[in-house]
Amino acid sequence: MSKQSRSRRRWWLGLAGLILIGAALKWFLFPSAEPPRLATAPVVLSDLEETVLATGTLEAFEQVSVGAQASGQIKSLKVALGDQVKQGQLVAEIDSLTQQNSLRTAEAALAQVRAQLKAKQATLRQAELEFKRQRQMRDKEASSQLDLESAEATLNVTRAEIAALEAQIESAAIAVSTAKVNLAYTKITSPIDGVVVAIVNKQGQTVNAAQTAPTIIKVAKLDVMTVKAQISEADVIRVKPGQKVYFTILGDSDHRYEATLRGIEPAPDSINSESSSTSSSSSTSSSSSSTSGSSTSSAIYYNGLFEVDNPDGRLRISMTAQVSIVLAEAKAALTIPTVALGDKLGPDRYLVQVLGQDQTPRAQEVRVGIGGHSRVQILEGLREGQQVVVGDAKAIAGNENSDGPRRGPPMGF
């Protein structure tokens, strides 16, 4: 082989080596992009319900503050916290010495007026006889006209005094009745059947009922509980009385209590504080106006009310309830994950990506029905068993491993 041929061969071999090295470097440094792997979910039949979520607080269906209408020291307390009481049962006694003395004084005053009436009735009888005698004597001209007129005046005055004494007797009798009522107020009874849920004033304390009736104990009926569910102003327009409601409590999230929404309060709780603020003096008007912007931007909630039976006493006052108000429900409906919905085309129409026979996604218009918290009902456009694209598998895996929330289309249709 000639020298020129060997040189040409080495040149070609060197070029081939450079090409191989370059290809290896490109493969190592710039690997080809992996084709995207799509995450899909099947179209399945499932039960679906559209709900409004709310946080509620449990209260007694009926609760009464049992107060004292008599002033004095609490002589004895007949009940303890948690006791069952019956209507009319004695729960406390107030020292009644003052009320007993007032009753004795009123009874003595009544007896005194009655004695005066008896004496005046005897005087009336004497005045009637005198007037009769004077009239007979005047008819015979045995006495003067002045004596007859004097006897008649005495008779009329005595009758008027008796009428006044009868009025005093009625007033004294009312005083006795009032004193008896005040004495009865020293014995405090329960107005309802229930459970003692609070003892405000203990035995030995002195209460003053001159202006307000101080509370001694609180009695509540706990066999039926009322739930106050705070419904946001964005959801309250979709809620109405008669809708199905269920809730769970924090201590037993597996047990579901069911009920029916009784009503919705017409105004939020915040209106009370706003009303009280309007009664403040004009000197604070500038400061209140400066904070009006922040108060109006706060969230507004309306209380939805419903009752639930509590025969075993598991539900207690002030417990927190996770409430779901059912707006609509569908049985065995075609559903897909909510995150599969794409662009919105109309009030109830969306685009979804459907996986074809060749594993290639294609756009499909669908009509949706009710929407749950994670799935949505499909009324038109899909059939059971089809696969819809819910996202890129790698991106979804990254979102699951991250701490941030996953993004999806907004709820509500």
mmCIF file of N, CA and C in Angstrom, residues 66-163:
data_model
loop_
_atom_site.group_PDB
_atom_site.id
_atom_site.type_symbol
_atom_site.label_atom_id
_atom_site.label_comp_id
_atom_site.label_asym_id
_atom_site.label_seq_id
_atom_site.Cartn_x
_atom_site.Cartn_y
_atom_site.Cartn_z
ATOM 1 N N VAL A 66 -82.023 30.042 85.609
ATOM 2 C CA VAL A 66 -82.902 30.083 86.780
ATOM 3 C C VAL A 66 -82.358 31.131 87.731
ATOM 4 N N GLY A 67 -83.120 32.233 87.894
ATOM 5 C CA GLY A 67 -82.651 33.357 88.699
ATOM 6 C C GLY A 67 -83.415 33.513 89.994
ATOM 7 N N ALA A 68 -82.933 34.453 90.819
ATOM 8 C CA ALA A 68 -83.551 34.753 92.110
ATOM 9 C C ALA A 68 -84.293 36.072 92.008
ATOM 10 N N GLN A 69 -85.556 36.076 92.439
ATOM 11 C CA GLN A 69 -86.341 37.300 92.486
ATOM 12 C C GLN A 69 -86.387 37.891 93.888
ATOM 13 N N ALA A 70 -85.706 37.251 94.830
ATOM 14 C CA ALA A 70 -85.621 37.751 96.199
ATOM 15 C C ALA A 70 -84.158 37.974 96.554
ATOM 16 N N SER A 71 -83.901 39.026 97.299
ATOM 17 C CA SER A 71 -82.539 39.326 97.730
ATOM 18 C C SER A 71 -82.255 38.620 99.048
ATOM 19 N N GLY A 72 -80.991 38.251 99.224
ATOM 20 C CA GLY A 72 -80.589 37.601 100.465
ATOM 21 C C GLY A 72 -79.474 36.600 100.220
ATOM 22 N N GLN A 73 -79.113 35.912 101.271
ATOM 23 C CA GLN A 73 -78.048 34.910 101.192
ATOM 24 C C GLN A 73 -78.623 33.563 100.752
ATOM 25 N N ILE A 74 -77.894 32.881 99.852
ATOM 26 C CA ILE A 74 -78.319 31.559 99.421
ATOM 27 C C ILE A 74 -78.116 30.596 100.596
ATOM 28 N N LYS A 75 -79.229 30.199 101.199
ATOM 29 C CA LYS A 75 -79.174 29.373 102.399
ATOM 30 C C LYS A 75 -78.746 27.956 102.078
ATOM 31 N N SER A 76 -79.265 27.398 100.981
ATOM 32 C CA SER A 76 -78.905 26.030 100.602
ATOM 33 C C SER A 76 -79.076 25.873 99.099
ATOM 34 N N LEU A 77 -78.195 25.071 98.530
ATOM 35 C CA LEU A 77 -78.262 24.720 97.111
ATOM 36 C C LEU A 77 -78.549 23.232 97.030
ATOM 37 N N LYS A 78 -79.658 22.880 96.411
ATOM 38 C CA LYS A 78 -80.154 21.508 96.462
ATOM 39 C C LYS A 78 -79.621 20.625 95.336
ATOM 40 N N VAL A 79 -78.927 21.175 94.360
ATOM 41 C CA VAL A 79 -78.492 20.400 93.196
ATOM 42 C C VAL A 79 -77.007 20.605 92.977
ATOM 43 N N ALA A 80 -76.437 19.693 92.184
ATOM 44 C CA ALA A 80 -75.025 19.781 91.794
ATOM 45 C C ALA A 80 -74.941 19.789 90.273
ATOM 46 N N LEU A 81 -73.785 20.140 89.777
ATOM 47 C CA LEU A 81 -73.569 20.220 88.345
ATOM 48 C C LEU A 81 -73.781 18.850 87.705
ATOM 49 N N GLY A 82 -74.607 18.810 86.664
ATOM 50 C CA GLY A 82 -74.892 17.565 85.964
ATOM 51 C C GLY A 82 -76.100 16.813 86.473
ATOM 52 N N ASP A 83 -76.746 17.310 87.542
ATOM 53 C CA ASP A 83 -77.921 16.621 88.090
ATOM 54 C C ASP A 83 -79.119 16.758 87.144
ATOM 55 N N GLN A 84 -79.930 15.710 87.110
ATOM 56 C CA GLN A 84 -81.207 15.751 86.398
ATOM 57 C C GLN A 84 -82.252 16.373 87.320
ATOM 58 N N VAL A 85 -83.017 17.341 86.825
ATOM 59 C CA VAL A 85 -84.048 17.985 87.632
ATOM 60 C C VAL A 85 -85.376 17.916 86.889
ATOM 61 N N LYS A 86 -86.462 17.979 87.664
ATOM 62 C CA LYS A 86 -87.809 17.976 87.110
ATOM 63 C C LYS A 86 -88.431 19.362 87.268
ATOM 64 N N GLN A 87 -89.414 19.642 86.430
ATOM 65 C CA GLN A 87 -90.120 20.913 86.530
ATOM 66 C C GLN A 87 -90.779 21.037 87.897
ATOM 67 N N GLY A 88 -90.561 22.178 88.570
ATOM 68 C CA GLY A 88 -91.110 22.408 89.900
ATOM 69 C C GLY A 88 -90.241 21.903 91.031
ATOM 70 N N GLN A 89 -89.141 21.228 90.737
ATOM 71 C CA GLN A 89 -88.270 20.701 91.790
ATOM 72 C C GLN A 89 -87.513 21.842 92.467
ATOM 73 N N LEU A 90 -87.409 21.789 93.808
ATOM 74 C CA LEU A 90 -86.681 22.793 94.572
ATOM 75 C C LEU A 90 -85.185 22.657 94.303
ATOM 76 N N VAL A 91 -84.556 23.751 93.848
ATOM 77 C CA VAL A 91 -83.136 23.708 93.529
ATOM 78 C C VAL A 91 -82.295 24.578 94.456
ATOM 79 N N ALA A 92 -82.915 25.590 95.100
ATOM 80 C CA ALA A 92 -82.152 26.464 95.998
ATOM 81 C C ALA A 92 -83.113 27.194 96.921
ATOM 82 N N GLU A 93 -82.592 27.610 98.093
ATOM 83 C CA GLU A 93 -83.358 28.395 99.049
ATOM 84 C C GLU A 93 -82.546 29.609 99.467
ATOM 85 N N ILE A 94 -83.240 30.749 99.561
ATOM 86 C CA ILE A 94 -82.630 31.986 100.030
ATOM 87 C C ILE A 94 -83.137 32.257 101.443
ATOM 88 N N ASP A 95 -82.270 32.798 102.295
ATOM 89 C CA ASP A 95 -82.656 33.108 103.673
ATOM 90 C C ASP A 95 -83.918 33.971 103.658
ATOM 91 N N SER A 96 -84.986 33.457 104.275
ATOM 92 C CA SER A 96 -86.309 34.076 104.148
ATOM 93 C C SER A 96 -86.735 34.887 105.360
ATOM 94 N N LEU A 97 -85.831 35.186 106.306
ATOM 95 C CA LEU A 97 -86.237 35.890 107.525
ATOM 96 C C LEU A 97 -86.834 37.261 107.204
ATOM 97 N N THR A 98 -86.210 38.001 106.306
ATOM 98 C CA THR A 98 -86.721 39.332 105.955
ATOM 99 C C THR A 98 -88.107 39.227 105.327
ATOM 100 N N GLN A 99 -88.303 38.256 104.436
ATOM 101 C CA GLN A 99 -89.599 38.106 103.781
ATOM 102 C C GLN A 99 -90.667 37.625 104.768
ATOM 103 N N GLN A 100 -90.282 36.792 105.719
ATOM 104 C CA GLN A 100 -91.240 36.351 106.733
ATOM 105 C C GLN A 100 -91.692 37.525 107.600
ATOM 106 N N ASN A 101 -90.748 38.370 107.982
ATOM 107 C CA ASN A 101 -91.099 39.555 108.791
ATOM 108 C C ASN A 101 -91.999 40.507 108.006
ATOM 109 N N SER A 102 -91.715 40.657 106.717
ATOM 110 C CA SER A 102 -92.567 41.523 105.893
ATOM 111 C C SER A 102 -93.978 40.967 105.807
ATOM 112 N N LEU A 103 -94.107 39.647 105.719
ATOM 113 C CA LEU A 103 -95.430 39.030 105.677
ATOM 114 C C LEU A 103 -96.157 39.236 107.000
ATOM 115 N N ARG A 104 -95.474 39.072 108.129
ATOM 116 C CA ARG A 104 -96.114 39.281 109.438
ATOM 117 C C ARG A 104 -96.582 40.728 109.583
ATOM 118 N N THR A 105 -95.750 41.663 109.128
ATOM 119 C CA THR A 105 -96.126 43.078 109.217
ATOM 120 C C THR A 105 -97.362 43.366 108.377
ATOM 121 N N ALA A 106 -97.405 42.805 107.168
ATOM 122 C CA ALA A 106 -98.565 43.030 106.306
ATOM 123 C C ALA A 106 -99.817 42.394 106.895
ATOM 124 N N GLU A 107 -99.698 41.206 107.463
ATOM 125 C CA GLU A 107 -100.858 40.553 108.072
ATOM 126 C C GLU A 107 -101.356 41.337 109.288
ATOM 127 N N ALA A 108 -100.416 41.898 110.065
ATOM 128 C CA ALA A 108 -100.813 42.703 111.226
ATOM 129 C C ALA A 108 -101.533 43.967 110.785
ATOM 130 N N ALA A 109 -101.040 44.602 109.726
ATOM 131 C CA ALA A 109 -101.711 45.812 109.224
ATOM 132 C C ALA A 109 -103.112 45.483 108.729
ATOM 133 N N LEU A 110 -103.280 44.341 108.086
ATOM 134 C CA LEU A 110 -104.605 43.938 107.613
ATOM 135 C C LEU A 110 -105.544 43.685 108.789
ATOM 136 N N ALA A 111 -105.044 43.008 109.825
ATOM 137 C CA ALA A 111 -105.883 42.746 111.004
ATOM 138 C C ALA A 111 -106.291 44.042 111.694
ATOM 139 N N GLN A 112 -105.385 45.011 111.732
ATOM 140 C CA GLN A 112 -105.688 46.286 112.370
ATOM 141 C C GLN A 112 -106.806 47.026 111.624
ATOM 142 N N VAL A 113 -106.723 47.040 110.303
ATOM 143 C CA VAL A 113 -107.752 47.732 109.530
ATOM 144 C C VAL A 113 -109.090 47.012 109.656
ATOM 145 N N ARG A 114 -109.088 45.729 109.694
ATOM 146 C CA ARG A 114 -110.335 44.980 109.876
ATOM 147 C C ARG A 114 -110.969 45.281 111.237
ATOM 148 N N ALA A 115 -110.125 45.424 112.268
ATOM 149 C CA ALA A 115 -110.657 45.782 113.595
ATOM 150 C C ALA A 115 -111.260 47.182 113.579
ATOM 151 N N GLN A 116 -110.607 48.100 112.878
ATOM 152 C CA GLN A 116 -111.148 49.455 112.766
ATOM 153 C C GLN A 116 -112.494 49.432 112.034
ATOM 154 N N LEU A 117 -112.583 48.540 111.018
ATOM 155 C CA LEU A 117 -113.845 48.446 110.296
ATOM 156 C C LEU A 117 -114.965 47.956 111.209
ATOM 157 N N LYS A 118 -114.683 46.974 112.053
ATOM 158 C CA LYS A 118 -115.707 46.474 112.973
ATOM 159 C C LYS A 118 -116.173 47.576 113.928
ATOM 160 N N ALA A 119 -115.192 48.332 114.429
ATOM 161 C CA ALA A 119 -115.564 49.431 115.325
ATOM 162 C C ALA A 119 -116.402 50.473 114.605
ATOM 163 N N LYS A 120 -116.027 50.785 113.384
ATOM 164 C CA LYS A 120 -116.776 51.792 112.633
ATOM 165 C C LYS A 120 -118.162 51.273 112.254
ATOM 166 N N GLN A 121 -118.302 49.971 112.021
ATOM 167 C CA GLN A 121 -119.625 49.405 111.723
ATOM 168 C C GLN A 121 -120.542 49.541 112.946
ATOM 169 N N ALA A 122 -119.974 49.385 114.144
ATOM 170 C CA ALA A 122 -120.778 49.597 115.363
ATOM 171 C C ALA A 122 -121.200 51.056 115.472
ATOM 172 N N THR A 123 -120.287 51.956 115.134
ATOM 173 C CA THR A 123 -120.626 53.391 115.147
ATOM 174 C C THR A 123 -121.706 53.693 114.136
ATOM 175 N N LEU A 124 -121.639 53.037 112.971
ATOM 176 C CA LEU A 124 -122.674 53.240 111.950
ATOM 177 C C LEU A 124 -124.042 52.821 112.467
ATOM 178 N N ARG A 125 -124.102 51.688 113.181
ATOM 179 C CA ARG A 125 -125.384 51.229 113.717
ATOM 180 C C ARG A 125 -125.952 52.259 114.693
ATOM 181 N N GLN A 126 -125.079 52.827 115.520
ATOM 182 C CA GLN A 126 -125.508 53.841 116.483
ATOM 183 C C GLN A 126 -125.987 55.093 115.761
ATOM 184 N N ALA A 127 -125.272 55.469 114.670
ATOM 185 C CA ALA A 127 -125.668 56.678 113.930
ATOM 186 C C ALA A 127 -126.995 56.473 113.224
ATOM 187 N N GLU A 128 -127.251 55.281 112.724
ATOM 188 C CA GLU A 128 -128.531 54.999 112.071
ATOM 189 C C GLU A 128 -129.688 55.108 113.063
ATOM 190 N N LEU A 129 -129.488 54.566 114.272
ATOM 191 C CA LEU A 129 -130.540 54.636 115.296
ATOM 192 C C LEU A 129 -130.799 56.074 115.726
ATOM 193 N N GLU A 130 -129.723 56.853 115.870
ATOM 194 C CA GLU A 130 -129.871 58.253 116.262
ATOM 195 C C GLU A 130 -130.619 59.044 115.206
ATOM 196 N N PHE A 131 -130.255 58.785 113.934
ATOM 197 C CA PHE A 131 -130.942 59.497 112.851
ATOM 198 C C PHE A 131 -132.415 59.123 112.802
ATOM 199 N N LYS A 132 -132.749 57.850 113.036
ATOM 200 C CA LYS A 132 -134.142 57.402 113.029
ATOM 201 C C LYS A 132 -134.924 58.053 114.174
ATOM 202 N N ARG A 133 -134.297 58.125 115.354
ATOM 203 C CA ARG A 133 -134.962 58.740 116.501
ATOM 204 C C ARG A 133 -135.207 60.228 116.282
ATOM 205 N N GLN A 134 -134.209 60.913 115.728
ATOM 206 C CA GLN A 134 -134.349 62.347 115.492
ATOM 207 C C GLN A 134 -135.429 62.633 114.457
ATOM 208 N N ARG A 135 -135.575 61.770 113.464
ATOM 209 C CA ARG A 135 -136.604 61.986 112.442
ATOM 210 C C ARG A 135 -137.994 61.791 113.037
ATOM 211 N N GLN A 136 -138.144 60.790 113.930
ATOM 212 C CA GLN A 136 -139.444 60.584 114.570
ATOM 213 C C GLN A 136 -139.796 61.757 115.498
ATOM 214 N N MET A 137 -138.788 62.213 116.224
ATOM 215 C CA MET A 137 -139.018 63.340 117.131
ATOM 216 C C MET A 137 -139.336 64.606 116.351
ATOM 217 N N ARG A 138 -138.713 64.761 115.167
ATOM 218 C CA ARG A 138 -138.979 65.946 114.374
ATOM 219 C C ARG A 138 -140.384 65.901 113.791
ATOM 220 N N ASP A 139 -140.821 64.697 113.455
ATOM 221 C CA ASP A 139 -142.168 64.573 112.949
ATOM 222 C C ASP A 139 -143.195 64.996 114.018
ATOM 223 N N LYS A 140 -142.884 64.782 115.271
ATOM 224 C CA LYS A 140 -143.769 65.163 116.386
ATOM 225 C C LYS A 140 -143.424 66.549 116.913
ATOM 226 N N GLU A 141 -142.460 67.191 116.235
ATOM 227 C CA GLU A 141 -142.001 68.525 116.632
ATOM 228 C C GLU A 141 -141.463 68.524 118.049
ATOM 229 N N ALA A 142 -140.790 67.363 118.390
ATOM 230 C CA ALA A 142 -140.196 67.257 119.727
ATOM 231 C C ALA A 142 -138.715 67.629 119.730
ATOM 232 N N SER A 143 -138.142 67.825 118.529
ATOM 233 C CA SER A 143 -136.727 68.244 118.416
ATOM 234 C C SER A 143 -136.614 69.252 117.295
ATOM 235 N N SER A 144 -135.462 69.884 117.247
ATOM 236 C CA SER A 144 -135.250 70.931 116.243
ATOM 237 C C SER A 144 -134.750 70.312 114.923
ATOM 238 N N GLN A 145 -134.871 71.137 113.870
ATOM 239 C CA GLN A 145 -134.362 70.725 112.548
ATOM 240 C C GLN A 145 -132.850 70.574 112.574
ATOM 241 N N LEU A 146 -132.186 71.357 113.364
ATOM 242 C CA LEU A 146 -130.723 71.295 113.462
ATOM 243 C C LEU A 146 -130.264 69.952 114.005
ATOM 244 N N ASP A 147 -130.981 69.424 115.006
ATOM 245 C CA ASP A 147 -130.607 68.111 115.562
ATOM 246 C C ASP A 147 -130.772 67.002 114.516
ATOM 247 N N LEU A 148 -131.830 67.107 113.691
ATOM 248 C CA LEU A 148 -132.045 66.091 112.654
ATOM 249 C C LEU A 148 -130.935 66.148 111.607
ATOM 250 N N GLU A 149 -130.588 67.348 111.186
ATOM 251 C CA GLU A 149 -129.529 67.499 110.172
ATOM 252 C C GLU A 149 -128.183 67.028 110.715
ATOM 253 N N SER A 150 -127.914 67.273 111.985
ATOM 254 C CA SER A 150 -126.656 66.835 112.597
ATOM 255 C C SER A 150 -126.578 65.312 112.639
ATOM 256 N N ALA A 151 -127.698 64.662 112.978
ATOM 257 C CA ALA A 151 -127.717 63.199 113.020
ATOM 258 C C ALA A 151 -127.526 62.615 111.619
ATOM 259 N N GLU A 152 -128.145 63.273 110.607
ATOM 260 C CA GLU A 152 -127.988 62.788 109.225
ATOM 261 C C GLU A 152 -126.537 62.938 108.751
ATOM 262 N N ALA A 153 -125.882 64.041 109.089
ATOM 263 C CA ALA A 153 -124.487 64.267 108.691
ATOM 264 C C ALA A 153 -123.567 63.235 109.346
ATOM 265 N N THR A 154 -123.834 62.950 110.642
ATOM 266 C CA THR A 154 -123.010 61.936 111.323
ATOM 267 C C THR A 154 -123.154 60.575 110.651
ATOM 268 N N LEU A 155 -124.367 60.243 110.232
ATOM 269 C CA LEU A 155 -124.609 58.967 109.553
ATOM 270 C C LEU A 155 -123.854 58.895 108.226
ATOM 271 N N ASN A 156 -123.895 59.965 107.438
ATOM 272 C CA ASN A 156 -123.217 59.963 106.140
ATOM 273 C C ASN A 156 -121.697 59.890 106.297
ATOM 274 N N VAL A 157 -121.157 60.611 107.277
ATOM 275 C CA VAL A 157 -119.715 60.573 107.518
ATOM 276 C C VAL A 157 -119.274 59.164 107.920
ATOM 277 N N THR A 158 -120.063 58.525 108.772
ATOM 278 C CA THR A 158 -119.705 57.172 109.214
ATOM 279 C C THR A 158 -119.707 56.196 108.040
ATOM 280 N N ARG A 159 -120.692 56.319 107.160
ATOM 281 C CA ARG A 159 -120.730 55.458 105.983
ATOM 282 C C ARG A 159 -119.503 55.672 105.085
ATOM 283 N N ALA A 160 -119.089 56.918 104.901
ATOM 284 C CA ALA A 160 -117.901 57.224 104.090
ATOM 285 C C ALA A 160 -116.642 56.660 104.733
ATOM 286 N N GLU A 161 -116.553 56.755 106.056
ATOM 287 C CA GLU A 161 -115.382 56.204 106.763
ATOM 288 C C GLU A 161 -115.319 54.684 106.601
ATOM 289 N N ILE A 162 -116.497 54.044 106.618
ATOM 290 C CA ILE A 162 -116.521 52.591 106.414
ATOM 291 C C ILE A 162 -116.048 52.238 105.008
ATOM 292 N N ALA A 163 -116.472 52.998 103.991
ATOM 293 C CA ALA A 163 -116.020 52.754 102.617
ATOM 294 C C ALA A 163 -114.502 52.917 102.509
#
